[in-house]
JSON list of C-alpha atoms in Angstrom, two decimals:
[
{"chain": "A", "resi": 8, "resn": "UNK", "atom": "CA", "xyz": [-13.59, 45.24, -27.48]},
{"chain": "A", "resi": 9, "resn": "UNK", "atom": "CA", "xyz": [-12.71, 47.58, -24.62]},
{"chain": "A", "resi": 10, "resn": "UNK", "atom": "CA", "xyz": [-15.69, 49.80, -25.50]},
{"chain": "A", "resi": 11, "resn": "UNK", "atom": "CA", "xyz": [-18.08, 46.80, -25.39]},
{"chain": "A", "resi": 12, "resn": "UNK", "atom": "CA", "xyz": [-16.65, 45.67, -22.08]},
{"chain": "A", "resi": 13, "resn": "UNK", "atom": "CA", "xyz": [-17.04, 49.19, -20.65]},
{"chain": "A", "resi": 14, "resn": "UNK", "atom": "CA", "xyz": [-20.72, 49.43, -21.57]},
{"chain": "A", "resi": 15, "resn": "UNK", "atom": "CA", "xyz": [-21.39, 45.90, -20.26]},
{"chain": "A", "resi": 16, "resn": "UNK", "atom": "CA", "xyz": [-19.80, 46.84, -16.94]},
{"chain": "A", "resi": 17, "resn": "UNK", "atom": "CA", "xyz": [-21.73, 50.12, -16.80]},
{"chain": "A", "resi": 18, "resn": "UNK", "atom": "CA", "xyz": [-25.04, 48.35, -17.49]},
{"chain": "A", "resi": 19, "resn": "UNK", "atom": "CA", "xyz": [-24.35, 45.80, -14.76]},
{"chain": "A", "resi": 20, "resn": "UNK", "atom": "CA", "xyz": [-23.51, 48.60, -12.31]},
{"chain": "A", "resi": 21, "resn": "UNK", "atom": "CA", "xyz": [-26.71, 50.49, -13.12]},
{"chain": "A", "resi": 22, "resn": "UNK", "atom": "CA", "xyz": [-28.85, 47.36, -12.69]},
{"chain": "A", "resi": 23, "resn": "UNK", "atom": "CA", "xyz": [-27.15, 46.54, -9.40]},
{"chain": "A", "resi": 24, "resn": "UNK", "atom": "CA", "xyz": [-27.63, 50.12, -8.21]},
{"chain": "A", "resi": 25, "resn": "UNK", "atom": "CA", "xyz": [-31.34, 50.03, -9.16]},
{"chain": "A", "resi": 26, "resn": "UNK", "atom": "CA", "xyz": [-31.87, 46.72, -7.35]},
{"chain": "A", "resi": 27, "resn": "UNK", "atom": "CA", "xyz": [-30.08, 48.03, -4.29]},
{"chain": "A", "resi": 28, "resn": "UNK", "atom": "CA", "xyz": [-32.20, 51.20, -4.19]},
{"chain": "A", "resi": 29, "resn": "UNK", "atom": "CA", "xyz": [-35.51, 49.33, -4.40]},
{"chain": "A", "resi": 30, "resn": "UNK", "atom": "CA", "xyz": [-37.05, 47.98, -1.21]},
{"chain": "A", "resi": 31, "resn": "UNK", "atom": "CA", "xyz": [-37.79, 44.26, -0.82]},
{"chain": "A", "resi": 32, "resn": "UNK", "atom": "CA", "xyz": [-41.49, 43.49, -0.75]},
{"chain": "A", "resi": 33, "resn": "UNK", "atom": "CA", "xyz": [-42.43, 42.05, 2.65]},
{"chain": "A", "resi": 34, "resn": "UNK", "atom": "CA", "xyz": [-45.65, 41.09, 4.34]},
{"chain": "A", "resi": 35, "resn": "UNK", "atom": "CA", "xyz": [-47.94, 38.50, 5.84]},
{"chain": "A", "resi": 36, "resn": "UNK", "atom": "CA", "xyz": [-49.83, 35.68, 4.21]},
{"chain": "A", "resi": 37, "resn": "UNK", "atom": "CA", "xyz": [-52.92, 33.65, 5.11]},
{"chain": "A", "resi": 38, "resn": "UNK", "atom": "CA", "xyz": [-54.11, 30.66, 3.11]},
{"chain": "A", "resi": 39, "resn": "UNK", "atom": "CA", "xyz": [-57.10, 28.38, 3.60]},
{"chain": "A", "resi": 40, "resn": "UNK", "atom": "CA", "xyz": [-58.04, 25.19, 1.74]},
{"chain": "A", "resi": 41, "resn": "UNK", "atom": "CA", "xyz": [-60.97, 22.77, 1.70]},
{"chain": "A", "resi": 42, "resn": "UNK", "atom": "CA", "xyz": [-58.77, 19.90, 2.85]},
{"chain": "A", "resi": 43, "resn": "UNK", "atom": "CA", "xyz": [-56.71, 19.42, 5.98]},
{"chain": "A", "resi": 44, "resn": "UNK", "atom": "CA", "xyz": [-53.09, 20.56, 5.68]},
{"chain": "A", "resi": 45, "resn": "UNK", "atom": "CA", "xyz": [-52.11, 19.91, 9.29]},
{"chain": "A", "resi": 46, "resn": "UNK", "atom": "CA", "xyz": [-52.84, 16.21, 9.28]},
{"chain": "A", "resi": 47, "resn": "UNK", "atom": "CA", "xyz": [-51.52, 12.67, 8.92]},
{"chain": "A", "resi": 48, "resn": "UNK", "atom": "CA", "xyz": [-51.51, 10.28, 5.95]},
{"chain": "A", "resi": 49, "resn": "UNK", "atom": "CA", "xyz": [-54.58, 8.39, 7.16]},
{"chain": "A", "resi": 50, "resn": "UNK", "atom": "CA", "xyz": [-56.80, 11.49, 7.13]},
{"chain": "A", "resi": 51, "resn": "UNK", "atom": "CA", "xyz": [-55.23, 12.90, 3.96]},
{"chain": "A", "resi": 52, "resn": "UNK", "atom": "CA", "xyz": [-55.85, 9.68, 2.03]},
{"chain": "A", "resi": 53, "resn": "UNK", "atom": "CA", "xyz": [-59.52, 9.87, 2.94]},
{"chain": "A", "resi": 54, "resn": "UNK", "atom": "CA", "xyz": [-59.82, 13.34, 1.38]},
{"chain": "A", "resi": 55, "resn": "UNK", "atom": "CA", "xyz": [-57.83, 12.89, -1.84]},
{"chain": "A", "resi": 56, "resn": "UNK", "atom": "CA", "xyz": [-60.05, 13.22, -4.87]},
{"chain": "A", "resi": 57, "resn": "UNK", "atom": "CA", "xyz": [-63.13, 14.31, -2.93]},
{"chain": "A", "resi": 58, "resn": "UNK", "atom": "CA", "xyz": [-62.10, 17.66, -1.46]},
{"chain": "A", "resi": 59, "resn": "UNK", "atom": "CA", "xyz": [-59.19, 20.08, -1.28]},
{"chain": "A", "resi": 60, "resn": "UNK", "atom": "CA", "xyz": [-60.00, 21.47, -4.73]},
{"chain": "A", "resi": 61, "resn": "UNK", "atom": "CA", "xyz": [-60.75, 24.99, -3.49]},
{"chain": "A", "resi": 62, "resn": "UNK", "atom": "CA", "xyz": [-58.45, 27.51, -1.83]},
{"chain": "A", "resi": 63, "resn": "UNK", "atom": "CA", "xyz": [-57.96, 31.17, -1.03]},
{"chain": "A", "resi": 64, "resn": "UNK", "atom": "CA", "xyz": [-54.59, 32.91, -0.82]},
{"chain": "A", "resi": 65, "resn": "UNK", "atom": "CA", "xyz": [-54.20, 36.36, 0.73]},
{"chain": "A", "resi": 66, "resn": "UNK", "atom": "CA", "xyz": [-51.19, 38.69, 0.92]},
{"chain": "A", "resi": 67, "resn": "UNK", "atom": "CA", "xyz": [-50.88, 41.87, 2.98]},
{"chain": "A", "resi": 68, "resn": "UNK", "atom": "CA", "xyz": [-47.86, 44.02, 2.13]},
{"chain": "A", "resi": 69, "resn": "UNK", "atom": "CA", "xyz": [-46.28, 45.63, 5.16]},
{"chain": "A", "resi": 70, "resn": "UNK", "atom": "CA", "xyz": [-43.51, 47.39, 3.22]},
{"chain": "A", "resi": 71, "resn": "UNK", "atom": "CA", "xyz": [-41.69, 47.49, -0.08]},
{"chain": "A", "resi": 72, "resn": "UNK", "atom": "CA", "xyz": [-41.96, 47.79, -3.84]},
{"chain": "A", "resi": 73, "resn": "UNK", "atom": "CA", "xyz": [-42.78, 45.52, -6.75]},
{"chain": "A", "resi": 74, "resn": "UNK", "atom": "CA", "xyz": [-41.79, 46.49, -10.28]},
{"chain": "A", "resi": 75, "resn": "UNK", "atom": "CA", "xyz": [-40.84, 49.91, -8.92]},
{"chain": "A", "resi": 76, "resn": "UNK", "atom": "CA", "xyz": [-44.26, 50.58, -7.36]},
{"chain": "A", "resi": 77, "resn": "UNK", "atom": "CA", "xyz": [-44.63, 51.15, -3.62]},
{"chain": "A", "resi": 78, "resn": "UNK", "atom": "CA", "xyz": [-47.21, 48.66, -2.30]},
{"chain": "A", "resi": 79, "resn": "UNK", "atom": "CA", "xyz": [-46.90, 49.37, 1.42]},
{"chain": "A", "resi": 80, "resn": "UNK", "atom": "CA", "xyz": [-50.25, 48.75, 3.10]},
{"chain": "A", "resi": 81, "resn": "UNK", "atom": "CA", "xyz": [-51.81, 47.12, 0.03]},
{"chain": "A", "resi": 82, "resn": "UNK", "atom": "CA", "xyz": [-53.45, 43.68, -0.13]},
{"chain": "A", "resi": 83, "resn": "UNK", "atom": "CA", "xyz": [-54.35, 41.15, -2.81]},
{"chain": "A", "resi": 84, "resn": "UNK", "atom": "CA", "xyz": [-56.14, 37.80, -2.80]},
{"chain": "A", "resi": 85, "resn": "UNK", "atom": "CA", "xyz": [-56.70, 34.89, -5.18]},
{"chain": "A", "resi": 86, "resn": "UNK", "atom": "CA", "xyz": [-59.58, 32.41, -4.94]},
{"chain": "A", "resi": 87, "resn": "UNK", "atom": "CA", "xyz": [-59.08, 29.20, -6.92]},
{"chain": "A", "resi": 88, "resn": "UNK", "atom": "CA", "xyz": [-61.24, 26.27, -7.94]},
{"chain": "A", "resi": 89, "resn": "UNK", "atom": "CA", "xyz": [-59.43, 23.29, -9.42]},
{"chain": "A", "resi": 90, "resn": "UNK", "atom": "CA", "xyz": [-60.22, 19.89, -10.90]},
{"chain": "A", "resi": 91, "resn": "UNK", "atom": "CA", "xyz": [-58.10, 17.84, -8.49]},
{"chain": "A", "resi": 92, "resn": "UNK", "atom": "CA", "xyz": [-57.07, 17.91, -4.83]},
{"chain": "A", "resi": 93, "resn": "UNK", "atom": "CA", "xyz": [-54.21, 20.37, -4.38]},
{"chain": "A", "resi": 94, "resn": "UNK", "atom": "CA", "xyz": [-51.66, 18.01, -2.88]},
{"chain": "A", "resi": 95, "resn": "UNK", "atom": "CA", "xyz": [-47.88, 17.85, -2.65]},
{"chain": "A", "resi": 96, "resn": "UNK", "atom": "CA", "xyz": [-47.38, 19.62, -6.00]},
{"chain": "A", "resi": 97, "resn": "UNK", "atom": "CA", "xyz": [-49.95, 22.33, -5.39]},
{"chain": "A", "resi": 98, "resn": "UNK", "atom": "CA", "xyz": [-51.37, 23.76, -8.62]},
{"chain": "A", "resi": 99, "resn": "UNK", "atom": "CA", "xyz": [-49.35, 21.25, -10.63]},
{"chain": "A", "resi": 100, "resn": "UNK", "atom": "CA", "xyz": [-51.69, 18.55, -9.32]},
{"chain": "A", "resi": 101, "resn": "UNK", "atom": "CA", "xyz": [-54.63, 20.13, -11.15]},
{"chain": "A", "resi": 102, "resn": "UNK", "atom": "CA", "xyz": [-55.49, 19.66, -14.81]},
{"chain": "A", "resi": 103, "resn": "UNK", "atom": "CA", "xyz": [-57.71, 22.73, -14.78]},
{"chain": "A", "resi": 104, "resn": "UNK", "atom": "CA", "xyz": [-57.56, 25.87, -12.62]},
{"chain": "A", "resi": 105, "resn": "UNK", "atom": "CA", "xyz": [-60.07, 28.69, -12.48]},
{"chain": "A", "resi": 106, "resn": "UNK", "atom": "CA", "xyz": [-59.34, 31.78, -10.43]},
{"chain": "A", "resi": 107, "resn": "UNK", "atom": "CA", "xyz": [-60.68, 35.11, -9.28]},
{"chain": "A", "resi": 108, "resn": "UNK", "atom": "CA", "xyz": [-58.13, 37.80, -8.39]},
{"chain": "A", "resi": 109, "resn": "UNK", "atom": "CA", "xyz": [-59.09, 40.58, -5.96]},
{"chain": "A", "resi": 110, "resn": "UNK", "atom": "CA", "xyz": [-56.98, 43.71, -5.46]},
{"chain": "A", "resi": 111, "resn": "UNK", "atom": "CA", "xyz": [-57.22, 46.33, -2.73]},
{"chain": "A", "resi": 112, "resn": "UNK", "atom": "CA", "xyz": [-59.89, 48.90, -3.60]},
{"chain": "A", "resi": 113, "resn": "UNK", "atom": "CA", "xyz": [-57.67, 51.68, -2.24]},
{"chain": "A", "resi": 114, "resn": "UNK", "atom": "CA", "xyz": [-54.92, 50.89, -4.77]},
{"chain": "A", "resi": 115, "resn": "UNK", "atom": "CA", "xyz": [-54.15, 53.36, -7.55]},
{"chain": "A", "resi": 116, "resn": "UNK", "atom": "CA", "xyz": [-54.20, 52.15, -11.16]},
{"chain": "A", "resi": 117, "resn": "UNK", "atom": "CA", "xyz": [-50.43, 51.68, -11.00]},
{"chain": "A", "resi": 118, "resn": "UNK", "atom": "CA", "xyz": [-50.62, 49.82, -7.69]},
{"chain": "A", "resi": 119, "resn": "UNK", "atom": "CA", "xyz": [-53.46, 47.60, -8.91]},
{"chain": "A", "resi": 120, "resn": "UNK", "atom": "CA", "xyz": [-51.36, 46.58, -11.91]},
{"chain": "A", "resi": 121, "resn": "UNK", "atom": "CA", "xyz": [-48.36, 45.83, -9.66]},
{"chain": "A", "resi": 122, "resn": "UNK", "atom": "CA", "xyz": [-50.52, 43.82, -7.23]},
{"chain": "A", "resi": 123, "resn": "UNK", "atom": "CA", "xyz": [-51.88, 41.79, -10.13]},
{"chain": "A", "resi": 124, "resn": "UNK", "atom": "CA", "xyz": [-48.37, 41.12, -11.46]},
{"chain": "A", "resi": 125, "resn": "UNK", "atom": "CA", "xyz": [-47.20, 40.14, -7.97]},
{"chain": "A", "resi": 126, "resn": "UNK", "atom": "CA", "xyz": [-50.09, 37.70, -7.43]},
{"chain": "A", "resi": 127, "resn": "UNK", "atom": "CA", "xyz": [-49.52, 36.12, -10.84]},
{"chain": "A", "resi": 128, "resn": "UNK", "atom": "CA", "xyz": [-45.83, 35.70, -10.06]},
{"chain": "A", "resi": 129, "resn": "UNK", "atom": "CA", "xyz": [-46.52, 34.13, -6.67]},
{"chain": "A", "resi": 130, "resn": "UNK", "atom": "CA", "xyz": [-49.06, 31.66, -8.07]},
{"chain": "A", "resi": 131, "resn": "UNK", "atom": "CA", "xyz": [-47.77, 31.15, -11.64]},
{"chain": "A", "resi": 132, "resn": "UNK", "atom": "CA", "xyz": [-51.36, 31.57, -12.83]},
{"chain": "A", "resi": 133, "resn": "UNK", "atom": "CA", "xyz": [-51.86, 32.93, -16.34]},
{"chain": "A", "resi": 134, "resn": "UNK", "atom": "CA", "xyz": [-54.47, 35.25, -17.85]},
{"chain": "A", "resi": 135, "resn": "UNK", "atom": "CA", "xyz": [-56.56, 32.37, -19.18]},
{"chain": "A", "resi": 136, "resn": "UNK", "atom": "CA", "xyz": [-56.84, 30.84, -15.71]},
{"chain": "A", "resi": 137, "resn": "UNK", "atom": "CA", "xyz": [-57.82, 34.13, -14.08]},
{"chain": "A", "resi": 138, "resn": "UNK", "atom": "CA", "xyz": [-61.46, 34.42, -15.12]},
{"chain": "A", "resi": 139, "resn": "UNK", "atom": "CA", "xyz": [-62.21, 37.61, -13.24]},
{"chain": "A", "resi": 140, "resn": "UNK", "atom": "CA", "xyz": [-60.38, 40.51, -11.59]},
{"chain": "A", "resi": 141, "resn": "UNK", "atom": "CA", "xyz": [-62.17, 42.55, -8.95]},
{"chain": "A", "resi": 142, "resn": "UNK", "atom": "CA", "xyz": [-61.43, 45.16, -6.30]},
{"chain": "A", "resi": 143, "resn": "UNK", "atom": "CA", "xyz": [-62.64, 45.04, -2.71]},
{"chain": "A", "resi": 144, "resn": "UNK", "atom": "CA", "xyz": [-61.97, 46.38, 0.74]},
{"chain": "A", "resi": 145, "resn": "UNK", "atom": "CA", "xyz": [-59.44, 44.44, 2.81]},
{"chain": "A", "resi": 146, "resn": "UNK", "atom": "CA", "xyz": [-59.14, 44.19, 6.56]},
{"chain": "A", "resi": 147, "resn": "UNK", "atom": "CA", "xyz": [-56.09, 42.31, 7.84]},
{"chain": "A", "resi": 148, "resn": "UNK", "atom": "CA", "xyz": [-54.75, 41.59, 11.31]},
{"chain": "A", "resi": 149, "resn": "UNK", "atom": "CA", "xyz": [-51.74, 39.36, 11.85]},
{"chain": "A", "resi": 150, "resn": "UNK", "atom": "CA", "xyz": [-50.23, 38.87, 15.30]},
{"chain": "A", "resi": 151, "resn": "UNK", "atom": "CA", "xyz": [-46.71, 37.57, 14.78]},
{"chain": "A", "resi": 152, "resn": "UNK", "atom": "CA", "xyz": [-46.34, 36.83, 18.48]},
{"chain": "A", "resi": 153, "resn": "UNK", "atom": "CA", "xyz": [-49.34, 34.57, 18.95]},
{"chain": "A", "resi": 154, "resn": "UNK", "atom": "CA", "xyz": [-49.65, 33.66, 15.26]},
{"chain": "A", "resi": 155, "resn": "UNK", "atom": "CA", "xyz": [-53.31, 34.55, 15.03]},
{"chain": "A", "resi": 156, "resn": "UNK", "atom": "CA", "xyz": [-54.76, 36.22, 11.95]},
{"chain": "A", "resi": 157, "resn": "UNK", "atom": "CA", "xyz": [-58.01, 37.65, 10.63]},
{"chain": "A", "resi": 158, "resn": "UNK", "atom": "CA", "xyz": [-58.59, 38.59, 7.01]},
{"chain": "A", "resi": 159, "resn": "UNK", "atom": "CA", "xyz": [-61.72, 40.00, 5.38]},
{"chain": "A", "resi": 160, "resn": "UNK", "atom": "CA", "xyz": [-61.88, 40.46, 1.61]},
{"chain": "A", "resi": 161, "resn": "UNK", "atom": "CA", "xyz": [-65.00, 42.50, 0.88]},
{"chain": "A", "resi": 162, "resn": "UNK", "atom": "CA", "xyz": [-67.96, 40.17, 0.35]},
{"chain": "A", "resi": 163, "resn": "UNK", "atom": "CA", "xyz": [-65.67, 37.47, -1.01]},
{"chain": "A", "resi": 164, "resn": "UNK", "atom": "CA", "xyz": [-64.17, 36.00, 2.13]},
{"chain": "A", "resi": 165, "resn": "UNK", "atom": "CA", "xyz": [-63.72, 36.12, 5.87]},
{"chain": "A", "resi": 166, "resn": "UNK", "atom": "CA", "xyz": [-60.98, 34.11, 7.55]},
{"chain": "A", "resi": 167, "resn": "UNK", "atom": "CA", "xyz": [-59.95, 33.78, 11.16]},
{"chain": "A", "resi": 168, "resn": "UNK", "atom": "CA", "xyz": [-57.06, 31.43, 11.83]},
{"chain": "A", "resi": 169, "resn": "UNK", "atom": "CA", "xyz": [-54.49, 30.51, 14.44]},
{"chain": "A", "resi": 170, "resn": "UNK", "atom": "CA", "xyz": [-51.35, 28.40, 14.67]},
{"chain": "A", "resi": 171, "resn": "UNK", "atom": "CA", "xyz": [-51.97, 24.67, 15.14]},
{"chain": "A", "resi": 172, "resn": "UNK", "atom": "CA", "xyz": [-51.30, 23.37, 18.66]},
{"chain": "A", "resi": 173, "resn": "UNK", "atom": "CA", "xyz": [-50.53, 19.94, 20.14]},
{"chain": "A", "resi": 174, "resn": "UNK", "atom": "CA", "xyz": [-54.17, 19.75, 21.25]},
{"chain": "A", "resi": 175, "resn": "UNK", "atom": "CA", "xyz": [-55.22, 19.82, 17.58]},
{"chain": "A", "resi": 176, "resn": "UNK", "atom": "CA", "xyz": [-53.62, 16.42, 17.01]},
{"chain": "A", "resi": 177, "resn": "UNK", "atom": "CA", "xyz": [-55.94, 13.46, 16.50]},
{"chain": "A", "resi": 178, "resn": "UNK", "atom": "CA", "xyz": [-53.72, 10.62, 15.29]},
{"chain": "A", "resi": 179, "resn": "UNK", "atom": "CA", "xyz": [-50.46, 12.02, 16.82]},
{"chain": "A", "resi": 180, "resn": "UNK", "atom": "CA", "xyz": [-48.86, 11.78, 13.39]},
{"chain": "A", "resi": 181, "resn": "UNK", "atom": "CA", "xyz": [-49.77, 15.25, 12.18]},
{"chain": "A", "resi": 182, "resn": "UNK", "atom": "CA", "xyz": [-47.45, 17.53, 10.22]},
{"chain": "A", "resi": 183, "resn": "UNK", "atom": "CA", "xyz": [-47.63, 20.29, 7.62]},
{"chain": "A", "resi": 184, "resn": "UNK", "atom": "CA", "xyz": [-48.71, 17.54, 5.24]},
{"chain": "A", "resi": 185, "resn": "UNK", "atom": "CA", "xyz": [-49.36, 19.49, 2.05]},
{"chain": "A", "resi": 186, "resn": "UNK", "atom": "CA", "xyz": [-47.05, 22.48, 1.47]},
{"chain": "A", "resi": 187, "resn": "UNK", "atom": "CA", "xyz": [-48.38, 26.04, 1.05]},
{"chain": "A", "resi": 188, "resn": "UNK", "atom": "CA", "xyz": [-49.51, 26.98, -2.46]},
{"chain": "A", "resi": 189, "resn": "UNK", "atom": "CA", "xyz": [-46.87, 29.71, -2.80]},
{"chain": "A", "resi": 190, "resn": "UNK", "atom": "CA", "xyz": [-43.26, 30.44, -1.86]},
{"chain": "A", "resi": 191, "resn": "UNK", "atom": "CA", "xyz": [-42.96, 31.86, 1.65]},
{"chain": "A", "resi": 192, "resn": "UNK", "atom": "CA", "xyz": [-40.17, 33.13, 3.87]},
{"chain": "A", "resi": 193, "resn": "UNK", "atom": "CA", "xyz": [-41.59, 31.19, 6.84]},
{"chain": "A", "resi": 194, "resn": "UNK", "atom": "CA", "xyz": [-44.89, 29.54, 7.74]},
{"chain": "A", "resi": 195, "resn": "UNK", "atom": "CA", "xyz": [-46.83, 27.44, 10.23]},
{"chain": "A", "resi": 196, "resn": "UNK", "atom": "CA", "xyz": [-49.87, 25.21, 9.66]},
{"chain": "A", "resi": 197, "resn": "UNK", "atom": "CA", "xyz": [-53.01, 26.41, 11.36]},
{"chain": "A", "resi": 198, "resn": "UNK", "atom": "CA", "xyz": [-56.63, 25.97, 12.28]},
{"chain": "A", "resi": 199, "resn": "UNK", "atom": "CA", "xyz": [-59.31, 27.95, 10.46]},
{"chain": "A", "resi": 200, "resn": "UNK", "atom": "CA", "xyz": [-61.59, 29.09, 13.28]},
{"chain": "A", "resi": 201, "resn": "UNK", "atom": "CA", "xyz": [-63.98, 30.84, 10.88]},
{"chain": "A", "resi": 202, "resn": "UNK", "atom": "CA", "xyz": [-63.76, 30.46, 7.15]},
{"chain": "A", "resi": 203, "resn": "UNK", "atom": "CA", "xyz": [-66.29, 31.52, 4.52]},
{"chain": "A", "resi": 204, "resn": "UNK", "atom": "CA", "xyz": [-65.46, 32.06, 0.86]},
{"chain": "A", "resi": 205, "resn": "UNK", "atom": "CA", "xyz": [-67.72, 33.03, -2.04]},
{"chain": "A", "resi": 206, "resn": "UNK", "atom": "CA", "xyz": [-66.74, 33.43, -5.70]},
{"chain": "A", "resi": 207, "resn": "UNK", "atom": "CA", "xyz": [-69.82, 33.67, -7.91]},
{"chain": "A", "resi": 208, "resn": "UNK", "atom": "CA", "xyz": [-67.78, 33.70, -11.10]},
{"chain": "A", "resi": 209, "resn": "UNK", "atom": "CA", "xyz": [-66.44, 30.28, -10.16]},
{"chain": "A", "resi": 210, "resn": "UNK", "atom": "CA", "xyz": [-69.85, 29.07, -8.97]},
{"chain": "A", "resi": 211, "resn": "UNK", "atom": "CA", "xyz": [-68.42, 28.25, -5.58]},
{"chain": "A", "resi": 212, "resn": "UNK", "atom": "CA", "xyz": [-69.21, 28.96, -1.97]},
{"chain": "A", "resi": 213, "resn": "UNK", "atom": "CA", "xyz": [-67.63, 27.10, 0.91]},
{"chain": "A", "resi": 214, "resn": "UNK", "atom": "CA", "xyz": [-67.28, 27.24, 4.69]},
{"chain": "A", "resi": 215, "resn": "UNK", "atom": "CA", "xyz": [-64.55, 25.56, 6.77]},
{"chain": "A", "resi": 216, "resn": "UNK", "atom": "CA", "xyz": [-64.96, 26.46, 10.46]},
{"chain": "A", "resi": 217, "resn": "UNK", "atom": "CA", "xyz": [-62.89, 24.65, 13.09]},
{"chain": "A", "resi": 218, "resn": "UNK", "atom": "CA", "xyz": [-60.74, 22.78, 10.57]},
{"chain": "A", "resi": 219, "resn": "UNK", "atom": "CA", "xyz": [-57.01, 22.23, 10.26]},
{"chain": "A", "resi": 220, "resn": "UNK", "atom": "CA", "xyz": [-56.95, 23.86, 6.84]},
{"chain": "A", "resi": 221, "resn": "UNK", "atom": "CA", "xyz": [-54.86, 27.04, 7.13]},
{"chain": "A", "resi": 222, "resn": "UNK", "atom": "CA", "xyz": [-51.36, 28.35, 6.69]},
{"chain": "A", "resi": 223, "resn": "UNK", "atom": "CA", "xyz": [-50.04, 31.54, 8.27]},
{"chain": "A", "resi": 224, "resn": "UNK", "atom": "CA", "xyz": [-46.77, 32.91, 6.97]},
{"chain": "A", "resi": 225, "resn": "UNK", "atom": "CA", "xyz": [-44.54, 35.74, 5.85]},
{"chain": "A", "resi": 226, "resn": "UNK", "atom": "CA", "xyz": [-43.21, 36.50, 2.39]},
{"chain": "A", "resi": 227, "resn": "UNK", "atom": "CA", "xyz": [-40.29, 38.45, 0.98]},
{"chain": "A", "resi": 228, "resn": "UNK", "atom": "CA", "xyz": [-39.67, 39.25, -2.68]},
{"chain": "A", "resi": 229, "resn": "UNK", "atom": "CA", "xyz": [-36.30, 40.81, -3.45]},
{"chain": "A", "resi": 230, "resn": "UNK", "atom": "CA", "xyz": [-35.91, 43.55, -6.11]},
{"chain": "A", "resi": 231, "resn": "UNK", "atom": "CA", "xyz": [-34.02, 41.26, -8.50]},
{"chain": "A", "resi": 232, "resn": "UNK", "atom": "CA", "xyz": [-36.91, 38.79, -8.42]},
{"chain": "A", "resi": 233, "resn": "UNK", "atom": "CA", "xyz": [-39.31, 41.57, -9.31]},
{"chain": "A", "resi": 234, "resn": "UNK", "atom": "CA", "xyz": [-37.07, 42.59, -12.22]},
{"chain": "A", "resi": 235, "resn": "UNK", "atom": "CA", "xyz": [-37.16, 39.04, -13.57]},
{"chain": "A", "resi": 236, "resn": "UNK", "atom": "CA", "xyz": [-40.95, 39.05, -13.31]},
{"chain": "A", "resi": 237, "resn": "UNK", "atom": "CA", "xyz": [-41.12, 42.36, -15.16]},
{"chain": "A", "resi": 238, "resn": "UNK", "atom": "CA", "xyz": [-39.08, 41.00, -18.06]}
]
């Protein structure tokens, strides 16, 4: 009994030590949808069922590890096409989801695998829903002071977004109406100044300039969360 207790304690100490040694994964996030997210009920009701079925999610890692792999400076993106408007429940609103996952072309084989695992964890998408995995060059700029961001994902997407301002209100009842499609540390709704997305595998191409369709945020994944994902 004492022997069992000793090994249980030792295992717990080793796991705690490993989690402590690993660095939390941190970075910036930009999302764009084909429906307004900074809006009021009147505008949202007019879009339900007709749009908001497409989205792009992009993560840029500024520091940290996932599943023991250093991903500092790496990026990953997911483009999705769904059967229903992505509303208050996000992907749970959709009966069918098709996705393309794009990892940083500068990533090693090990980093590409970790980026893929991270994106799947953040979205809860499974292998059947991810119809294609690709690599591409990423260019990301995120000004945390002004909350302006620009993201280019190879030939797949170009986004330029900024934080929503009082002047973007139309009905004076706007809010972050639909939540972001992933868990974030902090976020603000925004305006997509330029937004073009192409995913041939999904048979989709869309453009959303000058629309209140973006989220800008930061994410943080702690080592223990990564361990759970690995199991």
